[in-house]
Amino acid sequence: MTGDAPSTPLQAADGHAFTLLHCLPAQPRARLLWLPALGVAARHYLPLAQALAAQGIAVYLHEWRGNGSSALRASRAQDWGYREILEFDLPASQQLLALHDQRDGALPWIIGGHSLGGQVACLHAGRVPACFRQLWLVASGTPWWRCFPAPRGWLLPLAYRFLPWLAHRNGVLPGRRLGFGGNEARGLIRDWSRVGLSNRYAAVGLHEDLEGQLRQVQGRARAVVMAHDWLAPTGSMQALLAKLPRVQATTVVLDAATLRVRADHFHWMQAPEPVAEALLRSFD
């Protein structure tokens, strides 16, 4: 049973208000800041959070701007991209981990995420490399078209040009109708698509070398790949991990027999215990 989880209202430095769900065990041994996939509200990761909390991991479920508890919704008047997430939203969520360290005692911090969440988790770790020495990545990887198998990979550059055009024309990307994400801000789709074309992370309006920052991340990573995930195949995860040369990474591939559900991009969320077990094997 998922049930309700405690939450804390937060406000980013630019005024964006959202709520951070958290599952805190009685005697935690680490704190995990978890980032969802594109268009997925934080509450959908409560089963994963509860499975990890049962093994002593305090889990904090970040909410994407424009989803779930976020006070904003993407529109012609409301736009954002990687810059706002990295500069405003994630520092607000991280501050709650710091407050709980002050209140209950300092613990090791882990950052991780699913799909786009895993990518942005790496970017955030690059901006604050002293804070996170462990990365947990699930069904994630760079969207760079060259790391996807043919023939699908050959078609991706077309998608990476069409989707930003559609978002600009429409004011938002109508992801619900397309079956890809939610109704997404055009700036977010612009930043994501540029990575898909160039394999280089950058954020419009944020004058930092995000690629260089990735190379400064140190520690360990646990990467979980789903055996039949065409949205984040093994090559995509490997290309993301290659951007972290100072991180010792271990990759595990989970099949349907292990997961007891389809081994694809989203079905594992229905029964996340095997994923939690795979992540926990890396934790001392």
XYZ file of C-alpha atoms in Angstrom:
284
model
C 0.000 0.000 0.000
C 1.367 3.381 -0.946
C -0.620 5.580 1.412
C 0.288 9.148 2.177
C 3.788 10.416 2.848
C 4.976 13.392 4.880
C 5.727 16.477 2.846
C 7.324 19.868 3.270
C 6.299 22.988 1.330
C 9.263 24.699 -0.321
C 9.837 27.901 -2.232
C 12.690 28.344 -4.699
C 14.664 31.572 -4.850
C 12.638 32.786 -7.831
C 9.338 32.240 -5.995
C 8.404 28.839 -7.436
C 6.425 26.941 -4.789
C 6.224 23.160 -4.611
C 6.014 20.364 -2.058
C 8.743 17.839 -1.321
C 7.506 14.365 -0.391
C 9.790 12.384 1.875
C 9.952 8.921 3.438
C 12.130 8.986 6.546
C 12.971 5.773 8.414
C 13.451 5.859 12.160
C 17.203 5.281 11.893
C 18.352 6.382 8.433
C 21.822 5.620 7.153
C 21.795 7.941 4.130
C 19.682 10.600 2.416
C 18.624 10.231 -1.229
C 17.412 13.129 -3.358
C 15.417 11.501 -6.172
C 14.454 13.189 -9.464
C 11.525 11.884 -11.552
C 11.292 11.184 -15.254
C 10.010 13.846 -17.628
C 6.340 14.567 -17.012
C 6.036 12.230 -13.999
C 4.806 13.613 -10.678
C 6.857 12.829 -7.583
C 4.037 10.900 -5.902
C 4.405 8.072 -8.431
C 7.753 7.178 -6.840
C 6.340 6.635 -3.369
C 6.491 2.814 -3.709
C 10.200 3.063 -4.551
C 10.763 5.519 -1.708
C 9.018 3.228 0.749
C 11.008 0.200 -0.398
C 14.249 2.119 0.120
C 13.110 3.617 3.436
C 12.433 0.099 4.716
C 16.170 -0.508 4.245
C 17.270 2.670 6.009
C 17.436 5.211 3.178
C 15.714 8.558 3.799
C 14.192 9.465 0.429
C 13.256 12.965 -0.749
C 11.155 13.067 -3.932
C 11.856 16.219 -5.904
C 8.938 17.694 -7.869
C 9.537 18.975 -11.382
C 8.513 22.535 -12.097
C 5.157 22.279 -13.843
C 4.157 18.853 -12.447
C 2.293 17.490 -9.459
C 2.486 19.847 -6.477
C 4.270 22.588 -8.440
C 2.417 25.909 -8.381
C 3.368 26.490 -12.030
C 2.117 25.012 -15.276
C 3.837 25.416 -18.610
C 2.117 27.883 -20.938
C 2.921 30.625 -23.399
C 3.367 32.918 -20.396
C 5.268 30.429 -18.208
C 8.446 28.971 -19.648
C 11.595 27.470 -18.180
C 14.466 25.171 -18.990
C 17.425 23.485 -17.348
C 18.612 26.778 -15.868
C 15.623 27.250 -13.572
C 15.733 23.637 -12.411
C 19.457 23.734 -11.647
C 19.695 27.272 -10.309
C 16.478 27.477 -8.261
C 14.529 24.250 -7.760
C 17.168 21.678 -6.871
C 18.943 23.941 -4.353
C 15.578 24.389 -2.599
C 15.106 20.623 -2.324
C 18.702 20.089 -1.245
C 18.221 22.617 1.534
C 15.724 20.278 3.206
C 18.346 17.520 3.338
C 20.701 19.995 4.989
C 18.056 21.015 7.525
C 17.381 17.385 8.417
C 21.125 16.816 8.807
C 21.219 19.706 11.250
C 18.191 18.419 13.129
C 18.878 14.681 13.196
C 22.584 14.284 12.467
C 24.688 14.364 9.322
C 24.410 11.421 6.919
C 25.907 10.560 3.514
C 23.963 12.045 0.601
C 22.990 10.239 -2.588
C 21.437 11.830 -5.663
C 19.657 9.880 -8.342
C 16.785 9.746 -10.714
C 14.811 8.090 -13.456
C 15.277 8.969 -17.141
C 15.689 12.769 -17.455
C 15.892 12.826 -13.667
C 19.077 10.774 -13.775
C 20.644 13.157 -16.264
C 19.760 16.241 -14.234
C 20.921 14.493 -11.048
C 24.368 14.184 -12.644
C 24.305 17.841 -13.660
C 23.371 18.938 -10.148
C 26.116 16.763 -8.658
C 28.534 18.475 -11.037
C 27.519 21.888 -9.724
C 27.967 20.823 -6.070
C 30.520 17.989 -6.277
C 31.346 18.052 -2.572
C 27.760 17.227 -1.597
C 27.092 13.978 -3.437
C 29.523 11.058 -3.661
C 26.969 8.479 -4.815
C 24.731 8.477 -7.881
C 21.775 6.135 -8.396
C 20.562 6.098 -11.986
C 17.554 4.079 -13.177
C 16.432 3.728 -16.810
C 18.444 6.817 -17.657
C 21.111 7.969 -20.095
C 21.972 10.713 -22.522
C 19.448 11.233 -25.351
C 22.284 11.584 -27.893
C 21.025 9.929 -31.053
C 24.262 8.134 -31.884
C 24.098 5.896 -28.805
C 20.727 4.424 -29.838
C 20.641 1.329 -32.034
C 19.594 1.583 -35.664
C 17.158 2.174 -37.192
C 15.540 4.114 -34.321
C 18.662 6.136 -33.672
C 18.642 7.431 -37.242
C 15.170 8.896 -36.718
C 15.917 10.701 -33.469
C 17.505 13.842 -35.034
C 14.187 14.450 -36.768
C 12.374 14.219 -33.436
C 14.904 16.510 -31.759
C 14.163 19.169 -34.358
C 10.411 18.641 -34.592
C 9.572 18.649 -30.863
C 11.129 22.082 -30.077
C 9.416 23.494 -33.170
C 6.072 22.077 -32.026
C 6.555 23.389 -28.483
C 7.428 26.859 -29.785
C 4.455 26.930 -32.147
C 2.025 25.609 -29.525
C 3.422 27.517 -26.528
C 4.089 24.198 -24.749
C 4.875 20.668 -25.865
C 1.521 18.796 -25.776
C 3.156 15.711 -24.344
C -0.041 14.168 -23.028
C -1.421 14.005 -26.545
C 1.871 12.785 -27.996
C 2.406 10.128 -25.339
C 5.760 11.657 -24.380
C 6.075 13.421 -21.031
C 3.471 15.881 -19.855
C 2.635 19.339 -21.133
C 6.234 20.503 -21.100
C 7.801 23.964 -21.155
C 9.279 24.813 -24.526
C 12.587 25.880 -22.938
C 12.941 22.484 -21.277
C 12.334 20.682 -24.564
C 14.802 23.019 -26.297
C 17.582 22.237 -23.815
C 16.858 18.486 -23.873
C 16.747 18.311 -27.669
C 20.085 20.074 -28.017
C 21.690 17.348 -25.925
C 20.093 14.752 -28.172
C 21.678 16.339 -31.224
C 25.095 17.267 -29.817
C 25.676 15.038 -26.743
C 26.696 18.197 -24.897
C 24.858 19.473 -21.826
C 24.165 23.185 -21.646
C 21.388 25.395 -20.270
C 20.262 28.535 -22.031
C 20.864 31.480 -19.689
C 23.194 29.544 -17.385
C 26.753 30.505 -18.275
C 28.500 27.472 -16.829
C 30.430 24.620 -18.381
C 28.071 21.813 -17.396
C 30.141 19.260 -19.316
C 33.274 20.308 -17.471
C 31.461 20.123 -14.155
C 30.427 16.530 -14.873
C 34.096 15.615 -15.143
C 34.635 16.868 -11.567
C 32.097 14.517 -9.969
C 33.785 11.876 -7.808
C 32.546 8.782 -6.037
C 30.457 5.840 -7.169
C 27.452 5.290 -9.377
C 24.951 2.458 -9.523
C 23.229 2.306 -12.908
C 20.150 0.140 -13.459
C 19.140 -0.593 -17.055
C 15.899 -2.289 -18.087
C 16.480 -5.115 -20.571
C 13.886 -3.933 -23.099
C 13.967 -0.158 -22.621
C 14.105 1.500 -26.032
C 13.907 4.970 -24.443
C 17.101 4.406 -22.421
C 19.076 1.470 -23.837
C 22.391 0.311 -22.422
C 24.360 2.476 -24.858
C 22.560 5.571 -23.662
C 23.431 4.852 -20.035
C 27.045 4.084 -20.970
C 27.343 7.389 -22.831
C 26.089 9.261 -19.759
C 28.496 7.436 -17.444
C 31.358 8.221 -19.852
C 30.861 11.874 -18.966
C 31.805 11.013 -15.359
C 35.405 9.763 -15.677
C 36.142 10.166 -11.954
C 33.135 8.090 -10.901
C 33.415 4.331 -10.359
C 30.267 3.009 -12.001
C 28.566 -0.376 -11.816
C 25.785 -1.223 -14.253
C 23.170 -3.926 -13.803
C 20.584 -4.987 -16.386
C 17.245 -6.184 -15.019
C 14.999 -8.478 -17.064
C 11.299 -9.270 -16.786
C 11.959 -12.402 -14.741
C 13.722 -10.354 -12.087
C 11.323 -7.411 -12.159
C 8.157 -9.564 -12.407
C 6.804 -6.909 -14.791
C 7.812 -5.813 -18.291
C 11.450 -4.688 -18.352
C 10.818 -1.333 -20.003
C 11.082 2.353 -19.189
C 8.090 2.681 -16.848
C 6.619 -0.684 -15.829
C 9.255 -1.226 -13.123
C 7.587 1.589 -11.131
C 4.607 -0.698 -10.479
C 6.756 -3.116 -8.472
C 10.016 -1.320 -7.653
C 11.397 -3.698 -5.015
C 13.918 -5.378 -7.382
C 15.166 -1.946 -8.450
C 15.528 -0.893 -4.816
C 17.468 -4.086 -4.102
C 19.773 -3.455 -7.066
C 20.483 0.097 -5.894
C 21.090 -0.937 -2.304
C 23.779 -3.457 -3.289
C 26.088 -0.507 -3.928
C 25.592 1.064 -0.516
C 28.017 0.461 2.332
